[in-house]
Short mmCIF file of C-alpha atoms and ligand atoms in Angstrom, two decimals:
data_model
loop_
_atom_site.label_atom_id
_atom_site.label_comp_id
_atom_site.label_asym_id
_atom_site.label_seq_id
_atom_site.Cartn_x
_atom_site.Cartn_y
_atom_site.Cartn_z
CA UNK A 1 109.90 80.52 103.51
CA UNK A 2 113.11 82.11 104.72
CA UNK A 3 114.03 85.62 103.45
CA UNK A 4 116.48 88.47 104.44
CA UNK A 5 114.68 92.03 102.87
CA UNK A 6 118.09 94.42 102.31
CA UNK A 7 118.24 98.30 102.17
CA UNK A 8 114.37 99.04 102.48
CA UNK A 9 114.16 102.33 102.23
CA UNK A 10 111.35 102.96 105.39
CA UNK A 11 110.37 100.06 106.96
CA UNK A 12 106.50 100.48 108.09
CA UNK A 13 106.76 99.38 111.93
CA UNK A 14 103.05 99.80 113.87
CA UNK A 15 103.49 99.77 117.28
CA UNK A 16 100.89 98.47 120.10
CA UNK A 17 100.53 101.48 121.47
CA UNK A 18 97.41 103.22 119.31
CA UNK A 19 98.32 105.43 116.53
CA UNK A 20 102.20 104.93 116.96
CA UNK A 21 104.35 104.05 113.57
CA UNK A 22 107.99 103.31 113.83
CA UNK A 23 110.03 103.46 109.99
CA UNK A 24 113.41 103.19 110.47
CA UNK A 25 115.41 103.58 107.31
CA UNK A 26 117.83 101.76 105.50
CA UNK A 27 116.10 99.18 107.17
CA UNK A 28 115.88 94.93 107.05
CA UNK A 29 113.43 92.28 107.11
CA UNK A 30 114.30 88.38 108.19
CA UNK A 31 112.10 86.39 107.74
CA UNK A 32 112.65 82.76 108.66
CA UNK A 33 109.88 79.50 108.62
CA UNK A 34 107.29 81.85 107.49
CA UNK A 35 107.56 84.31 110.68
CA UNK A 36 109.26 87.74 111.85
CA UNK A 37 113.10 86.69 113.43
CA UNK A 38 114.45 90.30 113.09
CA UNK A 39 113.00 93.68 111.88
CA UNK A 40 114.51 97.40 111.97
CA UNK A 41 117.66 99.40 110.83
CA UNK A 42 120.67 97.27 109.34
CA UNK A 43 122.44 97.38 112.21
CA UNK A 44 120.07 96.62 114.66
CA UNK A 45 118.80 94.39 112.79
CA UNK A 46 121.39 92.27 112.91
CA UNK A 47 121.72 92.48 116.45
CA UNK A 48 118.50 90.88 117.08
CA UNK A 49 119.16 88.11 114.53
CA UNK A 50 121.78 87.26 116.35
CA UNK A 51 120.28 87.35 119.58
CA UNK A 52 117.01 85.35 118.09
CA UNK A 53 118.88 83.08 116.10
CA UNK A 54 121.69 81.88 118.22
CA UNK A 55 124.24 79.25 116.82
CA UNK A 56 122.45 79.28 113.81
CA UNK A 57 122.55 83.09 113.09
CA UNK A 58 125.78 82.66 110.39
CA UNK A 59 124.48 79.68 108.69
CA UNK A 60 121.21 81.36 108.12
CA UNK A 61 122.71 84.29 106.65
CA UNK A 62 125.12 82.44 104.39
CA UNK A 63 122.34 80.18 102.57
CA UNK A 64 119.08 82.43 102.71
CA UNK A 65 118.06 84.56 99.28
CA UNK A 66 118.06 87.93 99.85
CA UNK A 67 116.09 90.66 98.35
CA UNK A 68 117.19 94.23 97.74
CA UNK A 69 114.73 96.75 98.80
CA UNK A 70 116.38 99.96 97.92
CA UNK A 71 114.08 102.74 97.35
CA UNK A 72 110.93 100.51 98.41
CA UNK A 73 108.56 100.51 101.65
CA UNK A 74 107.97 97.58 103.37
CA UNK A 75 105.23 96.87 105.71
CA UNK A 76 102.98 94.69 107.20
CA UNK A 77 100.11 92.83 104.52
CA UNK A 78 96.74 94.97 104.97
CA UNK A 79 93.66 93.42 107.30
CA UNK A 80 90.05 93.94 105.42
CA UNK A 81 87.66 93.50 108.52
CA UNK A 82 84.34 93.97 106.61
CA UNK A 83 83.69 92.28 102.94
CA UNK A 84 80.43 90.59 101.46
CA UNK A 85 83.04 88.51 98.92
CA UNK A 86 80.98 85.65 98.03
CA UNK A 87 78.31 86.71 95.76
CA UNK A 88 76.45 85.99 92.70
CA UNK A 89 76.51 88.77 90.32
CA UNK A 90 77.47 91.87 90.05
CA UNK A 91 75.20 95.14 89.74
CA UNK A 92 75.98 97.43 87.62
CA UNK A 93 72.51 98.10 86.66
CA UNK A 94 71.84 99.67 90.25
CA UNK A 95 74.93 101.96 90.03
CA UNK A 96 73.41 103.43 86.64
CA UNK A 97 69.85 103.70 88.33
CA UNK A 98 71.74 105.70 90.55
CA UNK A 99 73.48 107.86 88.26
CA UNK A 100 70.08 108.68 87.34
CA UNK A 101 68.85 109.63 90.72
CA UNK A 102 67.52 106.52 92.47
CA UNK A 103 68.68 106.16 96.07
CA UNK A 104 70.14 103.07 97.79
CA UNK A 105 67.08 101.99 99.74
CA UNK A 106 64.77 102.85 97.14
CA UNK A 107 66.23 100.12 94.69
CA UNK A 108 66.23 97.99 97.98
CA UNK A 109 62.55 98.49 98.33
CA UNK A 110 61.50 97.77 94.82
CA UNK A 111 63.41 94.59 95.24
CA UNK A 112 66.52 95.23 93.60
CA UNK A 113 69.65 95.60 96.27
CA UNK A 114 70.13 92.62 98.59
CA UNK A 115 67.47 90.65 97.60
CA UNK A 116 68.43 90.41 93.65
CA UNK A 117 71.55 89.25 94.67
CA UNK A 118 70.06 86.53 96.75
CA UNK A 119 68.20 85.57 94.04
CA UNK A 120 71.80 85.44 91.82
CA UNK A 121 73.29 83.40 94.87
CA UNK A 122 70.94 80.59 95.58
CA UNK A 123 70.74 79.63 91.97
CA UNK A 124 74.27 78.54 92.32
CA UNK A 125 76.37 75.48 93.33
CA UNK A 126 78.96 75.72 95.77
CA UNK A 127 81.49 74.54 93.26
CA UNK A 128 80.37 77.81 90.96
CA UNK A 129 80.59 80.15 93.92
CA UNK A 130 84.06 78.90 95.01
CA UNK A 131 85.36 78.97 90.94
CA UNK A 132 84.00 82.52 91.02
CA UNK A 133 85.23 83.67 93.85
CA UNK A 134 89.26 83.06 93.70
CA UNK A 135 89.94 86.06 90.92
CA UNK A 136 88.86 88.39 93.86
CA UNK A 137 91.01 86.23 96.14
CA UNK A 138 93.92 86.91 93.47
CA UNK A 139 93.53 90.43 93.46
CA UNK A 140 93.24 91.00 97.52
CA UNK A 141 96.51 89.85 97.54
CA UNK A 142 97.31 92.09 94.28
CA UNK A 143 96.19 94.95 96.53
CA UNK A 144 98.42 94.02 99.57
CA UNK A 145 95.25 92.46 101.48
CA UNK A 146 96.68 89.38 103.14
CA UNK A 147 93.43 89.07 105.80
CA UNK A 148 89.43 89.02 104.61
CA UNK A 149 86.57 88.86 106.77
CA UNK A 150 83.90 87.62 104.65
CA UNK A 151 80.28 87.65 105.25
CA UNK A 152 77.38 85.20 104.51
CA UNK A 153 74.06 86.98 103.99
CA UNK A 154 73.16 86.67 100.11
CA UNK A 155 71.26 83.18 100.27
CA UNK A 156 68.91 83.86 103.27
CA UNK A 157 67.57 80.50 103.61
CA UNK A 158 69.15 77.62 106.00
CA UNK A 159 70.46 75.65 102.60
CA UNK A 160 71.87 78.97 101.00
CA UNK A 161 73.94 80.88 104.49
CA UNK A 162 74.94 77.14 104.74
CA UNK A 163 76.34 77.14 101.48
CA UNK A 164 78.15 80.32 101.29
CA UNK A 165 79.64 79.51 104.64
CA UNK A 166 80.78 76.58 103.44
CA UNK A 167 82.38 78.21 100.14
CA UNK A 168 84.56 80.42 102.45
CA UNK A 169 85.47 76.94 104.28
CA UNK A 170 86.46 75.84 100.92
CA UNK A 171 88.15 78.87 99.59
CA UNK A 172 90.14 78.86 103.01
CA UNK A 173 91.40 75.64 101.98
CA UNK A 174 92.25 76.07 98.79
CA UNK A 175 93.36 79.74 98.32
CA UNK A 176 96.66 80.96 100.44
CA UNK A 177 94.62 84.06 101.74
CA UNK A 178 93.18 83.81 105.65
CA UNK A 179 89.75 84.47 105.64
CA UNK A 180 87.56 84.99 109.17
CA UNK A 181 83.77 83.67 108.45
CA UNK A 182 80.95 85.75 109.73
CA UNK A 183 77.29 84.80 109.25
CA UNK A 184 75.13 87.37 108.38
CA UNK A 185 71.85 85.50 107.80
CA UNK A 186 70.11 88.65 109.10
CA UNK A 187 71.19 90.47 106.45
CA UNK A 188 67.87 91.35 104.78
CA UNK A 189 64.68 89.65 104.99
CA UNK A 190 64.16 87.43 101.97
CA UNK A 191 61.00 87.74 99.45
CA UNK A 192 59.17 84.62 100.66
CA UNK A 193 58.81 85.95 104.09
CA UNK A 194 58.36 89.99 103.50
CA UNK A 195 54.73 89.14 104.98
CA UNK A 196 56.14 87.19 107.51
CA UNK A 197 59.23 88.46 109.10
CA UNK A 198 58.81 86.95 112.68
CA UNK A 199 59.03 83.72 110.77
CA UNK A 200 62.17 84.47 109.12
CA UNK A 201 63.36 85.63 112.74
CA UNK A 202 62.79 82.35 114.38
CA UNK A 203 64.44 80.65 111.43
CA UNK A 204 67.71 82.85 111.94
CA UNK A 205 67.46 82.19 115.57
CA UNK A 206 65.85 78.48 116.09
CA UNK A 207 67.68 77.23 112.78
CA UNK A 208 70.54 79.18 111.31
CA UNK A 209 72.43 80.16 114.51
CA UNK A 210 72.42 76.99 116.18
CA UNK A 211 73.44 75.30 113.32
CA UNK A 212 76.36 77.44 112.01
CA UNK A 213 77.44 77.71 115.67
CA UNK A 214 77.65 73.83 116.00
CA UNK A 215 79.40 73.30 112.37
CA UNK A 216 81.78 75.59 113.03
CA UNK A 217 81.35 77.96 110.39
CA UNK A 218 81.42 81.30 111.67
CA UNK A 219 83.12 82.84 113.86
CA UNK A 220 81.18 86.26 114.14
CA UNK A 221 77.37 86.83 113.91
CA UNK A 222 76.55 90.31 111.72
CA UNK A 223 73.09 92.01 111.00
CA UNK A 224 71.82 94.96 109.27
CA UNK A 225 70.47 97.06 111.96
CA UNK A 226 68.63 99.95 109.95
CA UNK A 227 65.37 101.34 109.16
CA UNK A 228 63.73 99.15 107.07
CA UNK A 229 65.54 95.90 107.63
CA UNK A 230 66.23 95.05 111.25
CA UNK A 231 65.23 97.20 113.95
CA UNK A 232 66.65 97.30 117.54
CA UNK A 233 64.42 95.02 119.42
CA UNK A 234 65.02 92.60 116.40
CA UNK A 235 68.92 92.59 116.63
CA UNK A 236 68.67 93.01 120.60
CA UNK A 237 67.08 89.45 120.03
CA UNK A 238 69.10 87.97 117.10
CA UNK A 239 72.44 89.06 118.59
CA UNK A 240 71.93 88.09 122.27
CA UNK A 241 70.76 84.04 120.96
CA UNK A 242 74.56 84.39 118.81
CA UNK A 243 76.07 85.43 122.00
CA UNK A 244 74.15 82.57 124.01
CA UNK A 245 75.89 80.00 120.70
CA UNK A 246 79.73 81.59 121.48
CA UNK A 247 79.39 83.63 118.47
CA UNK A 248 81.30 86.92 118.70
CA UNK A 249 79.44 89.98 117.20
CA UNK A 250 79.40 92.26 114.64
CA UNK A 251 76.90 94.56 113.37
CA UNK A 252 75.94 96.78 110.51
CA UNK A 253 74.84 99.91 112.07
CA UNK A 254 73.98 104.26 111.53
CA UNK A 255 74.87 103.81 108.01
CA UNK A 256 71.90 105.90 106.27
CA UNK A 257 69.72 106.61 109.68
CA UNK A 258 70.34 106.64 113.50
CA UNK A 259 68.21 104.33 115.34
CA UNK A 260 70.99 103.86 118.04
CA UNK A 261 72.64 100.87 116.59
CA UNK A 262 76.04 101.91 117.73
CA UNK A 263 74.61 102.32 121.28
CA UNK A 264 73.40 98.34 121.01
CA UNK A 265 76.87 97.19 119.86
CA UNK A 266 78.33 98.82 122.92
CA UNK A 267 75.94 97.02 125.04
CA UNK A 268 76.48 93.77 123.62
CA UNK A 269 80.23 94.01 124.03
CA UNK A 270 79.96 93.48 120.34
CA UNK A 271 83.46 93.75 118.66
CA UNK A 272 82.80 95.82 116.24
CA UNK A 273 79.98 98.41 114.50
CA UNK A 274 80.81 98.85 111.19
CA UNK A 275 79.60 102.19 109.27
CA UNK A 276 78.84 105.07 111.27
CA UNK A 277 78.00 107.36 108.66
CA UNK A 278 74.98 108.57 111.40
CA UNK A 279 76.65 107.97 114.58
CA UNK A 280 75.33 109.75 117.72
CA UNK A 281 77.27 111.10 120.40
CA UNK A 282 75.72 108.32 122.57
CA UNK A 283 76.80 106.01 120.25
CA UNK A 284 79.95 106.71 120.55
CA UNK A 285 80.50 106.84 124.51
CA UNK A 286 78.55 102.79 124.56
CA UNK A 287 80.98 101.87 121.47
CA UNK A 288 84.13 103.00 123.82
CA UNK A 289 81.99 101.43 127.35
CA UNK A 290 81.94 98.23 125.26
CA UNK A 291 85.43 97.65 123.77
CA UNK A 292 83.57 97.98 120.13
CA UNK A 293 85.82 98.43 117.22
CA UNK A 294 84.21 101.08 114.94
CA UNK A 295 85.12 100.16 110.76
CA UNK A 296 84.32 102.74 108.96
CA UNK A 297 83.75 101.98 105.41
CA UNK A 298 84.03 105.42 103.62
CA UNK A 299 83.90 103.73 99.95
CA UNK A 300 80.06 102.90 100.46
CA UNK A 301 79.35 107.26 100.71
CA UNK A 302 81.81 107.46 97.70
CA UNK A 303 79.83 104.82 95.45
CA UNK A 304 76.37 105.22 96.79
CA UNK A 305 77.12 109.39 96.43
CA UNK A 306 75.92 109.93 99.92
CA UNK A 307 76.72 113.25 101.83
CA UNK A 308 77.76 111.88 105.16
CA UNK A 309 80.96 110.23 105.63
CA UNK A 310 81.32 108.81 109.46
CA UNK A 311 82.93 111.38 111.94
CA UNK A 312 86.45 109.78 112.12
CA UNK A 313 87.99 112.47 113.93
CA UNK A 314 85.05 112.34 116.90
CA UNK A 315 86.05 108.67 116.89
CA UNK A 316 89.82 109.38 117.46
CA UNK A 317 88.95 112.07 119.95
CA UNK A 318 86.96 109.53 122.09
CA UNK A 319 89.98 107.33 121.71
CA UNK A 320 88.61 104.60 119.33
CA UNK A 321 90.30 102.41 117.86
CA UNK A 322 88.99 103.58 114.47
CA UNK A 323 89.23 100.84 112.15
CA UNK A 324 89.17 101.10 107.93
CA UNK A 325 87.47 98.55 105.59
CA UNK A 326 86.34 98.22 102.00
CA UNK A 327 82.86 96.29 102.67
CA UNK A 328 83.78 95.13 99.07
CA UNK A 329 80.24 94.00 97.68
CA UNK A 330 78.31 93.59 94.52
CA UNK A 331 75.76 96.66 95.76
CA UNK A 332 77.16 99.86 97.60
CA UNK A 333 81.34 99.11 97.03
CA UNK A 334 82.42 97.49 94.65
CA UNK A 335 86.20 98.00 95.45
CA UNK A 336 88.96 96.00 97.19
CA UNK A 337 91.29 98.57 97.45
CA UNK A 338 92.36 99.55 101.18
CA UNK A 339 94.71 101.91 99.99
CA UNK A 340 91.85 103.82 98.51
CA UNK A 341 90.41 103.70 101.40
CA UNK A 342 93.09 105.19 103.19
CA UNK A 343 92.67 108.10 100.61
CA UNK A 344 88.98 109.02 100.90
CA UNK A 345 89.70 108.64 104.84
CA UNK A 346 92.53 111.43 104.62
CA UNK A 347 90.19 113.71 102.13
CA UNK A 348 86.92 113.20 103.25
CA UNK A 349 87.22 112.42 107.37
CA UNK A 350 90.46 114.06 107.60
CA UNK A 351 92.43 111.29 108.83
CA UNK A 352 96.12 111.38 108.74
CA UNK A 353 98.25 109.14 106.11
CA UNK A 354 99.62 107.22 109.56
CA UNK A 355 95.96 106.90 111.20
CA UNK A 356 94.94 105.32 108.18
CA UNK A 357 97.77 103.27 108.09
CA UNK A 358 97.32 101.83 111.40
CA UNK A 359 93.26 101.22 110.79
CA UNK A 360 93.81 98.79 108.05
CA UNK A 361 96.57 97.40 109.62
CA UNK A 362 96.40 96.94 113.61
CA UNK A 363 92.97 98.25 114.17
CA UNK A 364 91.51 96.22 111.75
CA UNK A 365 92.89 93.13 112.91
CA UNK A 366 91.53 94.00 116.45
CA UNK A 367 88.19 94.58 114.86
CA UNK A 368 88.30 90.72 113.47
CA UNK A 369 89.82 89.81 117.10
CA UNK A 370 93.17 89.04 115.58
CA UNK A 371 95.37 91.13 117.49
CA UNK A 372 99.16 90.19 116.59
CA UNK A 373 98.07 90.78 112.60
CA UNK A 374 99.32 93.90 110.75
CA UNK A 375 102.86 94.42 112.94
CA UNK A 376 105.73 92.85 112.10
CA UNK A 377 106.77 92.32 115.41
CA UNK A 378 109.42 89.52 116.39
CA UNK A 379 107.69 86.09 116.12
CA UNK A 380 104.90 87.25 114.34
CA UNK A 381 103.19 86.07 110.95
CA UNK A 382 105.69 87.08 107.75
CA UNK A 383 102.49 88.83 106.04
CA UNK A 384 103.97 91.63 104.59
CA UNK A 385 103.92 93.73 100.89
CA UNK A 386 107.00 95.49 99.16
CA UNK A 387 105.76 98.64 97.57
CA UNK A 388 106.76 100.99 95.18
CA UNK A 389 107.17 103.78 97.15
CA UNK A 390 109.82 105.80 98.99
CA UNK A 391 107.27 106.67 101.89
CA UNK A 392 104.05 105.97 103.67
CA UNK A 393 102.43 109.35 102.45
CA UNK A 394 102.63 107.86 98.95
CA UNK A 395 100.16 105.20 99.51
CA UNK A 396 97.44 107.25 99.63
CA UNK A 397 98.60 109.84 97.94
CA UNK A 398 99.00 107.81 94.39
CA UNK A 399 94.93 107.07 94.63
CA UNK A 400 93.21 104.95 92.41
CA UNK A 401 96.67 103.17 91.72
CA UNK A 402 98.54 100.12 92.79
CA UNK A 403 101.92 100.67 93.95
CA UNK A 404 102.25 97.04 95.43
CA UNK A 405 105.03 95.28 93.66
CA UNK A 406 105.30 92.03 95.97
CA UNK A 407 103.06 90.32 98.31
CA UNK A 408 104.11 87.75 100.93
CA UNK A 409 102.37 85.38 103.30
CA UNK A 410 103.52 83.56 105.75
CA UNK A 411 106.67 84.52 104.34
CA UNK A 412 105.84 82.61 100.44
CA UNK A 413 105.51 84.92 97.78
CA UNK A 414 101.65 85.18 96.26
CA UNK A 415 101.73 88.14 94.00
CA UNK A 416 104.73 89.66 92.22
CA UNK A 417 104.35 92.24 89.50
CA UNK A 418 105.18 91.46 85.82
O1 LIG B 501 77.59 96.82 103.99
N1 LIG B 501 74.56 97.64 104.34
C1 LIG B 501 74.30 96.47 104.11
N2 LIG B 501 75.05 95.58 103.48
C2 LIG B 501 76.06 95.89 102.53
C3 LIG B 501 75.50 96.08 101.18
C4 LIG B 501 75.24 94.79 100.55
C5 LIG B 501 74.61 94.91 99.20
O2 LIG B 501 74.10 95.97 98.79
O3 LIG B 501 74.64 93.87 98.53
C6 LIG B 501 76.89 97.03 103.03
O4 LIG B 501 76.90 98.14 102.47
FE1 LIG B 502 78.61 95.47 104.69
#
């Protein structure tokens, strides 16, 4: 896991400081027990390897393979802060009912949507779900994704959120990728209790949260906070028993209708409110009161056809740390491509190639509270991608494509183009 990168042509540097990209050119990468000892030009490069290294600085030159990296970028591996990975089936079905004219909600409220795929899910093993899950794995890292969030929410019972939380345990042990567990048993409410939905509330509360909280298996606590699944008072409720278990929060809010979601998040302190698409101005102020992290996930308007796409440019006004994610899912995107995403936010929100850049990079990894991830600052993680590509522009640009030609983490090669 040591590595010297030679000659890169631009070197993708994010900076703390929001919004600010350093590239130099001609550039190197050292890389040595799987972390960051030097990063910049050639020659300063050195310098710091040097001054990092010590003694050992000529020794670890002489014996460490190098990699030429003329006419490539190089930059940090991509952070995904919002997926629903873990699923059953897929739904093709729904996307043609679509084509046809059927909305999202309506195929929700005929019991297609969320609630087929919990059907799908709970009629599985663990075993199944982890087997079926690693190709996606594969091909996050094909995409330069070296981070997942991943969210429970398609079994809806104790048993099943316990089971999919336990396949991303699994998968975290068996698959190189990191992946940050977030229980989303509030997801939906499930067909056995569509009579009954204070029921299924006091199970998520008085069962689910307590338990996941105690096992361990989620960090974050999600919901779906949206006309016809969980309104306010409901995820005031839901949310503030997760806070009371150490659970950090997330929630699913303004995607299709404002019911002041975003304004909740703020006053949780939740870290972050993912969507948008119907954000208020009010919204926006309590998201910046609260330190929330808005994701916006602009391939769910693409797929789902929808008119709105979230106002990222309000967002960066208000100086948000505006945050870019695939929600890769069965239902409304079924894409894990964050470079794509980086394209519809440049068309369709008028974000900038190096805004985009920096939300699936740092501001993701703030909006998964793993600040450090997507820089390739001294000391820090070797996640990082070779593309083929003489500048950042061309990521987007090139959309619908993969440019990546190498992915690294912790400084091991995981995906190398034929
Ligand atoms: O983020 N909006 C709610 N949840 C997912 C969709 C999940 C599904 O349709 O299966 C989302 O878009
Ligand atoms: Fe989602």
């Amino acid at each position: 896991m040591d590595l010297i990168l030679r000659n890169i042509s631009q070197l993708i540097l994010p900076q703390k400081k929001m919004w600010k990209i350093k590239r130099p050119k001609n550039a190197s990468l050292f890389i040595k027990n799987g972390k960051v000892v030097a990063a910049g030009s050639n020659e300063s490069s050195y310098l710091q390897l040097k001054k990092n290294l010590k003694d050992d600085w000529n020794n670890f030159l002489s014996s460490t393979e190098v990699l030429d990296c003329s006419g490539k970028i190089v930059t940090p591996g991509l952070v995904d802060p919002h997926t629903h990975s873990v699923f059953g089936a897929t739904r093709q079905n729904e996307f043609k009912m679509r084509s046809e004219g059927k909305s999202y909600l309506e195929i929700a409220e005929s019991g297609g949507g969320i609630r087929y795929s919990v059907r799908q899910l709970r009629k599985l093993s663990e075993r199944k779900l982890v087997e079926a899950t690693i190709p996606f794995l594969d091909r996050f890292f094909e995409l330069g994704t070296t981070t997942v969030e991943v969210k429970s929410g398609y079994g809806l019972s104790l048993k099943d959120e316990l089971k999919m939380l336990k396949v991303v345990r699994r998968l975290n042990a068996v698959h190189k990728i990191t992946l940050i567990p977030t229980f989303l048993g509030a997801h939906e409410v499930p067909d056995e209790y569509r009579d009954n939905r204070e029921k299924y509330i006091d199970i998520i509360t008085q069962e689910m949260i307590p338990e996941v909280a105690e096992s361990r298996l989620a960090e974050f606590c999600d919901i779906f906070t949206e006309t016809g699944v969980f309104t306010i008072a409901e995820s005031e409720k839901i949310l503030g028993v997760a806070k009371d278990f150490g659970l950090k929060i997330k929630m699913h809010v303004e995607e299709f209708t404002d019911i002041g979601g975003a304004e909740l998040a703020g006053k949780l302190g939740a870290v972050s409110a993912d969507h948008l698409e119907c954000v208020s101005d009010a919204g926006i102020k309590s998201m910046k009161n609260g330190g929330t992290v808005p994701v916006l996930l602009p391939g769910t308007a693409l797929f789902l056809g929808l008119k709105n796409y979230p106002p990222a440019r309000k967002m960066i006004e208000a100086e948000l740390p505006v945050a870019l994610g695939t929600d890769f899912n069965p239902g409304s995107s079924f894409t894990q491509s964050l470079p794509l995403m980086m394209t519809i936010a440049c068309t369709q929100m008028k974000m900038t190639p190096d805004e985009a850049f920096y939300a699936v990079t740092v501001n993701s990894a703030k909006a998964v509270a793993r600040e450090g991830l997507g820089t390739l600052d001294i000391g820090s993680v070797a996640d990082f991608v070779v593309w083929d590509a003489k500048d950042l522009e061309t990521l987007p640009y090139y959309f619908g494509g993969n440019l990546v030609e190498r992915t690294y983490k912790n400084g091991e090669l995981v995906y190398s183009k034929k």
